[in-house]
Short mmCIF file of C-alpha atoms and ligand atoms in Angstrom, two decimals:
data_model
loop_
_atom_site.label_atom_id
_atom_site.label_comp_id
_atom_site.label_asym_id
_atom_site.label_seq_id
_atom_site.Cartn_x
_atom_site.Cartn_y
_atom_site.Cartn_z
CA UNK F 1 -0.01 0.24 -0.08
CA UNK F 2 1.43 3.29 -0.55
CA UNK F 3 0.63 6.53 0.97
CA UNK F 4 2.26 9.71 1.88
CA UNK F 5 0.68 11.56 5.31
CA UNK F 6 1.98 13.48 8.35
CA UNK F 7 1.70 11.57 10.95
CA UNK F 8 0.40 8.05 11.40
CA UNK F 9 0.04 8.07 14.80
CA UNK F 10 -2.86 10.91 14.54
CA UNK F 11 -5.02 7.74 12.91
CA UNK F 12 -7.29 6.98 16.64
CA UNK F 13 -8.00 11.27 17.07
CA UNK F 14 -9.18 10.83 13.41
CA UNK F 15 -11.18 8.33 13.37
CA UNK F 16 -13.18 9.43 16.29
CA UNK F 17 -14.07 12.84 14.40
CA UNK F 18 -14.99 11.09 11.31
CA UNK F 19 -17.20 8.72 12.90
CA UNK F 20 -18.81 12.33 14.43
CA UNK F 21 -19.29 13.42 11.41
CA UNK F 22 -20.52 10.21 10.19
CA UNK F 23 -23.38 10.54 12.66
CA UNK F 24 -24.72 13.51 10.33
CA UNK F 25 -24.13 11.91 7.25
CA UNK F 26 -27.18 9.41 7.24
CA UNK F 27 -28.50 9.78 3.30
CA UNK F 28 -24.67 8.84 2.65
CA UNK F 29 -24.57 5.78 4.50
CA UNK F 30 -28.19 4.52 3.05
CA UNK F 31 -27.12 4.99 -0.45
CA UNK F 32 -23.87 3.90 0.21
CA UNK F 33 -25.59 0.42 1.32
CA UNK F 34 -28.60 0.52 -1.20
CA UNK F 35 -25.20 0.25 -3.87
CA UNK F 36 -23.51 -2.86 -2.29
CA UNK F 37 -20.86 -3.78 -4.79
CA UNK F 38 -21.66 -1.85 -7.43
CA UNK F 39 -18.41 -0.28 -7.25
CA UNK F 40 -16.32 -4.04 -7.45
CA UNK F 41 -13.21 -3.20 -9.92
CA UNK F 42 -13.85 0.31 -9.89
CA UNK F 43 -10.78 2.65 -9.48
CA UNK F 44 -11.13 6.02 -8.37
CA UNK F 45 -8.91 8.80 -7.90
CA UNK F 46 -10.27 11.44 -5.57
CA UNK F 47 -9.03 15.09 -5.13
CA UNK F 48 -11.13 16.60 -2.41
CA UNK F 49 -10.62 18.47 1.09
CA UNK F 50 -9.31 15.65 3.26
CA UNK F 51 -11.86 16.63 5.96
CA UNK F 52 -14.24 14.39 7.83
CA UNK F 53 -16.86 14.98 5.79
CA UNK F 54 -14.76 13.64 2.30
CA UNK F 55 -13.39 10.68 4.60
CA UNK F 56 -17.65 9.28 5.02
CA UNK F 57 -17.90 9.49 1.54
CA UNK F 58 -14.42 7.84 0.59
CA UNK F 59 -15.34 5.12 3.09
CA UNK F 60 -19.06 5.05 1.51
CA UNK F 61 -17.84 4.52 -1.89
CA UNK F 62 -15.37 1.86 -0.52
CA UNK F 63 -18.01 0.14 0.87
CA UNK F 64 -20.07 -0.29 -2.59
CA UNK F 65 -16.55 -1.71 -3.81
CA UNK F 66 -14.16 0.95 -5.46
CA UNK F 67 -10.34 1.24 -4.95
CA UNK F 68 -9.84 4.76 -3.35
CA UNK F 69 -7.11 7.11 -3.85
CA UNK F 70 -7.65 10.51 -2.46
CA UNK F 71 -5.40 13.66 -2.55
CA UNK F 72 -5.65 17.19 -1.39
CA UNK F 73 -7.73 20.06 -3.64
CA UNK F 74 -5.96 22.82 -1.07
CA UNK F 75 -2.83 22.82 -0.23
CA UNK F 76 -4.33 24.04 3.26
CA UNK F 77 -7.46 22.13 3.90
CA UNK F 78 -5.88 18.78 4.78
CA UNK F 79 -6.70 17.11 8.27
CA UNK F 80 -3.91 15.10 9.01
CA UNK F 81 -5.82 13.16 11.04
CA UNK F 82 -8.11 12.12 8.80
CA UNK F 83 -5.90 11.23 6.77
CA UNK F 84 -4.15 9.08 9.09
CA UNK F 85 -7.21 7.19 10.04
CA UNK F 86 -7.93 6.74 6.37
CA UNK F 87 -4.88 4.69 5.95
CA UNK F 88 -4.30 2.91 9.09
CA UNK F 89 -8.38 2.06 9.38
CA UNK F 90 -9.72 2.04 6.12
CA UNK F 91 -6.94 0.63 4.11
CA UNK F 92 -7.07 4.19 1.34
CA UNK F 93 -4.44 5.08 -0.35
CA UNK F 94 -3.99 8.93 0.82
CA UNK F 95 -1.21 11.54 -0.43
CA UNK F 96 -2.03 14.78 1.30
CA UNK F 97 -0.12 16.57 4.08
CA UNK F 98 -1.42 19.88 5.41
CA UNK F 99 0.72 23.31 4.24
CA UNK F 100 2.73 20.94 1.51
CA UNK F 101 4.32 23.33 -1.00
CA UNK F 102 3.12 23.37 -4.52
CA UNK F 103 5.25 21.08 -6.09
CA UNK F 104 4.51 18.37 -3.12
CA UNK F 105 0.52 19.11 -3.39
CA UNK F 106 1.50 18.57 -7.50
CA UNK F 107 3.31 15.28 -6.60
CA UNK F 108 0.52 13.98 -4.86
CA UNK F 109 -2.38 14.15 -7.49
CA UNK F 110 0.28 12.60 -10.48
CA UNK F 111 -0.13 9.40 -7.85
CA UNK F 112 -3.75 9.61 -7.63
CA UNK F 113 -3.23 9.19 -11.65
CA UNK F 114 -0.18 6.81 -11.57
CA UNK F 115 -3.63 4.45 -10.14
CA UNK F 116 -4.62 5.15 -13.42
CA UNK F 117 -8.78 5.51 -12.09
CA UNK F 118 -11.73 5.07 -14.15
CA UNK F 119 -13.25 7.89 -12.57
CA UNK F 120 -12.38 11.21 -11.35
CA UNK F 121 -13.29 13.31 -8.33
CA UNK F 122 -12.08 16.51 -8.29
CA UNK F 123 -13.41 19.88 -6.23
CA UNK F 124 -11.96 23.00 -7.98
CA UNK F 125 -10.74 20.95 -11.01
CA UNK F 126 -6.90 20.88 -10.72
CA UNK F 127 -6.74 16.84 -10.73
CA UNK F 128 -8.40 16.57 -14.29
CA UNK F 129 -6.39 19.33 -16.07
CA UNK F 130 -3.78 17.87 -14.30
CA UNK F 131 -4.67 14.62 -15.74
CA UNK F 132 -5.40 16.35 -19.33
CA UNK F 133 -2.18 18.66 -19.46
CA UNK F 134 -0.02 15.45 -18.53
CA UNK F 135 -1.36 12.83 -21.10
CA UNK F 136 -2.74 10.96 -18.23
CA UNK F 137 -6.00 10.30 -18.78
CA UNK F 138 -5.12 6.58 -19.17
CA UNK F 139 -8.60 4.50 -18.12
CA UNK F 140 -10.68 7.43 -17.00
CA UNK F 141 -14.39 7.28 -18.32
CA UNK F 142 -15.94 9.91 -16.81
CA UNK F 143 -15.23 12.95 -13.84
CA UNK F 144 -16.65 14.71 -11.23
CA UNK F 145 -16.43 18.13 -9.76
CA UNK F 146 -18.32 19.61 -6.45
CA UNK F 147 -17.49 23.46 -7.01
CA UNK F 148 -18.79 25.95 -8.73
CA UNK F 149 -14.94 27.58 -9.54
CA UNK F 150 -14.16 24.07 -10.81
CA UNK F 151 -17.73 23.58 -12.81
CA UNK F 152 -16.58 27.00 -14.81
CA UNK F 153 -13.00 25.71 -15.58
CA UNK F 154 -14.51 23.11 -16.74
CA UNK F 155 -17.41 24.41 -19.16
CA UNK F 156 -14.48 26.27 -20.73
CA UNK F 157 -12.69 23.38 -21.74
CA UNK F 158 -15.80 21.52 -23.54
CA UNK F 159 -16.36 25.28 -24.97
CA UNK F 160 -13.39 25.16 -26.30
CA UNK F 161 -13.80 21.54 -27.34
CA UNK F 162 -10.94 20.30 -24.67
CA UNK F 163 -12.66 18.22 -22.53
CA UNK F 164 -11.73 14.77 -22.97
CA UNK F 165 -14.10 13.02 -20.50
CA UNK F 166 -17.26 14.06 -19.51
CA UNK F 167 -18.15 15.59 -15.98
CA UNK F 168 -20.96 15.67 -13.80
CA UNK F 169 -21.36 18.92 -12.44
CA UNK F 170 -22.27 18.18 -8.59
CA UNK F 171 -22.18 22.13 -7.88
CA UNK F 172 -25.52 22.63 -10.13
CA UNK F 173 -27.48 20.36 -8.16
CA UNK F 174 -30.09 22.20 -5.83
CA UNK F 175 -29.36 19.87 -2.90
CA UNK F 176 -25.66 20.88 -3.53
CA UNK F 177 -25.43 24.68 -3.95
CA UNK F 178 -28.88 25.67 -1.99
CA UNK F 179 -27.48 24.04 1.30
CA UNK F 180 -23.78 23.61 0.90
CA UNK F 181 -22.84 27.13 -0.73
CA UNK F 182 -25.96 29.10 1.37
CA UNK F 183 -25.51 27.53 4.41
CA UNK F 184 -22.32 25.70 4.62
CA UNK F 185 -20.44 28.73 3.28
CA UNK F 186 -22.23 30.76 5.06
CA UNK F 187 -21.81 29.47 8.68
CA UNK F 188 -17.83 27.82 8.31
CA UNK F 189 -16.59 31.07 6.79
CA UNK F 190 -18.07 32.92 9.88
CA UNK F 191 -16.51 30.18 12.03
CA UNK F 192 -12.91 30.75 10.08
CA UNK F 193 -12.97 34.61 10.55
CA UNK F 194 -13.63 34.01 14.38
CA UNK F 195 -11.18 31.19 14.74
CA UNK F 196 -8.41 32.97 13.58
CA UNK F 197 -9.38 36.27 15.30
CA UNK F 198 -11.71 36.06 18.13
CA UNK F 199 -13.11 39.46 16.63
CA UNK F 200 -16.83 40.49 18.40
CA UNK F 201 -18.54 40.71 15.02
CA UNK F 202 -21.58 42.93 16.47
CA UNK F 203 -21.04 46.83 15.55
CA UNK F 204 -18.70 45.87 12.74
CA UNK F 205 -19.11 46.63 9.10
CA UNK F 206 -18.44 43.72 7.19
CA UNK F 207 -18.20 43.42 3.59
CA UNK F 208 -19.30 40.86 1.08
CA UNK F 209 -17.71 40.67 -2.33
CA UNK F 210 -20.07 38.53 -4.30
CA UNK F 211 -23.47 37.99 -4.00
CA UNK F 212 -23.63 34.01 -5.27
CA UNK F 213 -24.98 31.77 -2.81
CA UNK F 214 -22.07 31.65 -1.11
CA UNK F 215 -21.71 35.34 -0.63
CA UNK F 216 -26.09 35.09 0.35
CA UNK F 217 -24.84 33.03 3.03
CA UNK F 218 -21.91 34.62 4.40
CA UNK F 219 -24.12 37.74 4.55
CA UNK F 220 -26.77 36.85 6.07
CA UNK F 221 -24.89 34.87 9.11
CA UNK F 222 -22.44 38.37 9.33
CA UNK F 223 -25.85 40.28 9.83
CA UNK F 224 -27.22 37.68 11.97
CA UNK F 225 -24.48 38.20 14.42
CA UNK F 226 -24.83 41.80 14.27
CA UNK F 227 -22.65 43.18 11.83
CA UNK F 228 -23.24 46.11 9.31
CA UNK F 229 -22.89 43.96 5.85
CA UNK F 230 -22.10 45.80 2.67
CA UNK F 231 -21.86 43.73 -0.71
CA UNK F 232 -19.99 44.38 -3.78
CA UNK F 233 -21.13 42.75 -7.21
CA UNK F 234 -20.51 43.06 -10.98
CA UNK F 235 -23.91 41.34 -11.71
CA UNK F 236 -26.73 43.66 -12.08
CA UNK F 237 -29.69 41.05 -10.90
CA UNK F 238 -27.37 39.88 -7.61
CA UNK F 239 -26.45 43.42 -7.12
CA UNK F 240 -30.52 44.35 -7.03
CA UNK F 241 -31.00 40.81 -5.13
CA UNK F 242 -28.68 42.42 -2.28
CA UNK F 243 -30.18 45.58 -2.13
CA UNK F 244 -33.59 44.10 -1.63
CA UNK F 245 -32.82 41.94 0.94
CA UNK F 246 -32.11 45.00 2.37
CA UNK F 247 -28.24 45.25 2.31
CA UNK F 248 -26.05 48.23 0.84
CA UNK F 249 -24.54 47.52 -2.31
CA UNK F 250 -21.42 49.53 -3.55
CA UNK F 251 -18.24 49.34 -5.30
CA UNK F 252 -15.13 48.29 -4.13
CA UNK F 253 -13.15 51.29 -3.76
CA UNK F 254 -16.42 52.99 -1.53
CA UNK F 255 -17.06 49.62 0.64
CA UNK F 256 -13.38 49.30 1.70
CA UNK F 257 -13.61 53.14 3.13
CA UNK F 258 -15.84 51.73 5.81
CA UNK F 259 -14.84 47.66 6.30
CA UNK F 260 -13.60 46.34 9.56
CA UNK F 261 -13.88 42.81 7.52
CA UNK F 262 -14.15 42.22 4.01
CA UNK F 263 -14.60 38.52 2.93
CA UNK F 264 -13.98 37.92 -0.70
CA UNK F 265 -16.25 34.90 -2.30
CA UNK F 266 -16.64 35.66 -5.93
CA UNK F 267 -14.65 33.02 -7.58
CA UNK F 268 -12.20 35.63 -9.34
CA UNK F 269 -9.36 36.89 -9.38
CA UNK F 270 -8.21 40.66 -7.71
CA UNK F 271 -11.12 41.62 -6.69
CA UNK F 272 -9.86 43.48 -3.62
CA UNK F 273 -7.21 44.97 -5.78
CA UNK F 274 -4.35 47.52 -5.26
CA UNK F 275 -6.12 50.96 -5.61
CA UNK F 276 -8.92 49.32 -3.33
CA UNK F 277 -6.24 48.79 -0.97
CA UNK F 278 -5.48 52.34 -0.82
CA UNK F 279 -8.52 53.33 0.39
CA UNK F 280 -8.19 51.21 3.34
CA UNK F 281 -8.90 51.82 7.04
CA UNK F 282 -6.16 51.08 9.61
CA UNK F 283 -6.94 47.57 10.84
CA UNK F 284 -8.64 46.88 7.93
CA UNK F 285 -9.51 42.39 8.22
CA UNK F 286 -8.98 40.70 4.76
CA UNK F 287 -10.22 37.14 4.36
CA UNK F 288 -11.20 34.94 1.29
CA UNK F 289 -13.79 31.70 0.87
CA UNK F 290 -13.28 31.24 -2.62
CA UNK F 291 -12.15 28.45 -3.54
CA UNK F 292 -8.32 29.74 -4.62
CA UNK F 293 -6.39 32.24 -3.24
CA UNK F 294 -6.49 35.13 -6.23
CA UNK F 295 -9.37 36.96 -4.89
CA UNK F 296 -7.18 39.27 -2.70
CA UNK F 297 -4.15 41.15 -4.54
CA UNK F 298 -1.31 39.55 -2.15
CA UNK F 299 1.41 40.62 -4.51
CA UNK F 300 -0.32 44.51 -3.87
CA UNK F 301 -0.17 44.09 0.18
CA UNK F 302 3.38 42.92 -0.40
CA UNK F 303 4.23 45.78 -2.55
CA UNK F 304 2.85 47.88 0.26
CA UNK F 305 4.29 46.81 3.34
CA UNK F 306 7.34 47.73 4.87
CA UNK F 307 7.21 44.61 6.95
CA UNK F 308 4.60 41.83 7.65
CA UNK F 309 5.00 39.28 10.33
CA UNK F 310 2.53 36.39 11.61
CA UNK F 311 0.94 37.55 14.63
CA UNK F 312 -1.47 34.80 15.24
CA UNK F 313 -2.05 31.37 13.55
CA UNK F 314 -3.41 32.26 10.17
CA UNK F 315 -3.25 36.22 10.86
CA UNK F 316 -0.69 38.12 8.90
CA UNK F 317 -0.39 41.69 9.93
CA UNK F 318 1.42 43.59 7.03
CA UNK F 319 2.99 47.32 7.96
CA UNK F 320 1.96 49.77 5.21
CA UNK F 321 4.92 52.21 3.98
CA UNK F 322 2.62 54.87 5.15
CA UNK F 323 1.97 53.46 8.48
CA UNK F 324 -1.83 51.57 8.11
CA UNK F 325 -1.74 47.77 9.51
CA UNK F 326 -3.73 45.19 7.33
CA UNK F 327 -4.41 41.84 8.49
CA UNK F 328 -4.84 38.80 6.04
CA UNK F 329 -6.52 35.58 7.32
CA UNK F 330 -5.63 32.13 6.38
CA UNK F 331 -2.85 33.32 3.49
CA UNK F 332 -5.71 34.77 1.62
CA UNK F 333 -6.92 30.78 1.19
CA UNK F 334 -10.47 29.86 1.67
CA UNK F 335 -10.65 30.86 5.32
CA UNK F 336 -13.63 28.49 6.06
CA UNK F 337 -11.29 25.04 5.76
CA UNK F 338 -7.71 26.72 6.28
CA UNK F 339 -8.91 27.83 10.03
CA UNK F 340 -12.17 25.51 10.76
CA UNK F 341 -13.31 22.72 9.66
CA UNK F 342 -15.13 23.40 6.05
CA UNK F 343 -18.71 22.93 5.97
CA UNK F 344 -20.80 21.28 8.77
CA UNK F 345 -21.48 17.42 7.70
CA UNK F 346 -24.89 18.02 7.56
CA UNK F 347 -24.47 19.96 4.57
CA UNK F 348 -22.17 17.78 3.04
CA UNK F 349 -24.57 14.68 3.49
CA UNK F 350 -26.30 16.23 0.71
CA UNK F 351 -23.26 16.98 -1.83
CA UNK F 352 -21.46 13.80 -0.97
CA UNK F 353 -24.91 11.88 -2.07
CA UNK F 354 -24.67 13.78 -5.10
CA UNK F 355 -21.31 12.59 -5.39
CA UNK F 356 -22.17 8.90 -5.08
CA UNK F 357 -24.86 9.42 -7.22
CA UNK F 358 -22.82 10.74 -9.86
CA UNK F 359 -20.47 8.03 -9.58
CA UNK F 360 -23.43 5.52 -10.44
CA UNK F 361 -24.13 7.30 -13.11
CA UNK F 362 -21.30 7.81 -15.35
CA UNK F 363 -21.23 4.04 -14.79
CA UNK F 364 -24.59 3.73 -16.02
CA UNK F 365 -24.80 5.69 -18.65
CA UNK F 366 -20.73 5.76 -19.62
CA UNK F 367 -21.95 4.48 -23.41
CA UNK F 368 -24.12 7.69 -24.49
CA UNK F 369 -22.16 10.57 -22.29
CA UNK F 370 -19.92 12.78 -24.30
CA UNK F 371 -16.94 14.89 -23.38
CA UNK F 372 -19.45 17.83 -22.09
CA UNK F 373 -20.16 18.85 -18.44
CA UNK F 374 -23.76 17.72 -17.35
CA UNK F 375 -26.03 18.45 -14.56
CA UNK F 376 -27.62 14.81 -12.66
CA UNK F 377 -31.35 14.44 -13.42
CA UNK F 378 -33.87 16.19 -11.12
CA UNK F 379 -35.20 12.98 -9.89
CA UNK F 380 -32.30 11.72 -8.35
CA UNK F 381 -31.74 15.80 -6.89
CA UNK F 382 -35.31 15.08 -5.76
CA UNK F 383 -34.43 11.88 -4.34
CA UNK F 384 -31.92 12.90 -1.97
CA UNK F 385 -34.21 15.91 -0.92
CA UNK F 386 -36.36 13.44 0.11
CA UNK F 387 -34.08 11.32 1.79
CA UNK F 388 -33.06 14.36 3.73
CA UNK F 389 -36.33 15.05 5.01
CA UNK F 390 -37.13 11.41 6.27
CA UNK F 391 -33.32 11.62 8.71
CA UNK F 392 -34.87 14.78 9.55
CA UNK F 393 -38.22 13.31 10.41
CA UNK F 394 -40.26 15.98 8.55
CA UNK F 395 -43.63 14.69 6.53
CA UNK F 396 -44.95 17.00 3.62
CA UNK F 397 -47.70 17.18 1.39
CA UNK F 398 -48.12 15.21 -1.71
CA UNK F 399 -50.31 16.55 -4.33
CA UNK F 400 -53.76 15.22 -4.87
CA UNK F 401 -54.39 13.42 -8.56
CA UNK F 402 -57.34 16.75 -8.58
CA UNK F 403 -54.22 18.54 -8.20
CA UNK F 404 -52.15 16.79 -10.75
CA UNK F 405 -54.98 17.06 -13.07
CA UNK F 406 -55.28 20.77 -12.69
CA UNK F 407 -51.48 21.41 -12.65
CA UNK F 408 -51.44 19.59 -16.33
CA UNK F 409 -54.10 21.63 -17.75
CA UNK F 410 -54.97 25.09 -19.31
CA UNK F 411 -58.90 24.63 -19.63
CA UNK F 412 -60.10 26.11 -15.81
CA UNK F 413 -58.65 29.95 -15.47
CA UNK F 414 -60.93 33.22 -14.00
N1 LIG Y 501 -15.81 22.00 1.68
C1 LIG Y 501 -16.18 23.13 2.11
N2 LIG Y 501 -16.41 22.12 3.40
C2 LIG Y 501 -15.89 21.15 3.42
C3 LIG Y 501 -15.99 19.59 3.96
N3 LIG Y 501 -16.39 20.16 4.77
N4 LIG Y 501 -15.42 18.41 3.51
C4 LIG Y 501 -15.15 18.56 2.01
N5 LIG Y 501 -15.48 19.32 1.30
C5 LIG Y 501 -16.13 20.53 1.93
#
């Protein structure tokens, strides 16, 4: 068995935490039990955040017969105890070490592809793009993508004609983005900021850049903590939504003058750029919860500073040449995983149930899928929602035959 992790002795701590998360992932467990042996002989390479929730997905796939290699989808999100427990107690080949450098990160991706998987699971598209750029597609028949940023990259590849196998965009499922992106990112981002800073959010002005589902979640939770929340957007419809949800909306160059804390969740680069930083108040805290560490222009921070130092875990203080201080959290990487534990298991249950069904979907439809980006059929989404409601003990109504008829007809009017 091959693996590269920090310390196998962390396994005992890891397994307890994995089991704790498992208590909140009952839909995934049920799907795995219903599909015993369906994945026999299937090799899966997964490039995901190595967390307790991901461990439960890996175990669910393994229980259905798959052989798996796992590497990290971000150098700073790996939980080393989880990696150790997966190796020691579940015989999973893991290649991930928290804080690994860029070379090691890509060596680990390489290891996962050397395994010649049939299916890839991605979060941010690094595994799949590496396979494409390094001629390592071998036996791959299809892949999945977890997050908005990755789906954007895959759609660009499809458009360009360079995608060499089909991808299921897990993020497109309603039972993924409506819950994981909104409630998961919302809560875990605030959690990450608080663990890094122990800041009192009440009374602070918090600027949230981006009002997609992640931004909506962060804004909602910051408001709930008593912050005054300002939204910045480039999309006029999302900007209007933010306004009518009761938030102030303005350009970043204005918002930064008022901000005590800025959280970026746009999926784009240099959203907090040099010209905006020039307007910042002394003591501004900057955090990012988007997938890549490109949203805050870190180079500009270094250029504008005469010195910098890590003053707490996950907090770098930049001393600007004009005397102001700016604090950067988690090195600009996704703060919810760098400084907290990522989304809670209860939402990841639905996201990873979509991952599981995507793997089955690829296998069942491999002969008709083209090299395109696909969304899972709505019936699967609905099935996951019904299973989650059942776990939660929530019953809902169903349409009467009369109502079904009414919805199908056009004769009845005023
Ligand atoms: N992405 C965000 N939160 C996560 C978590 N807890 N596990 C895996 N991937 C995540």
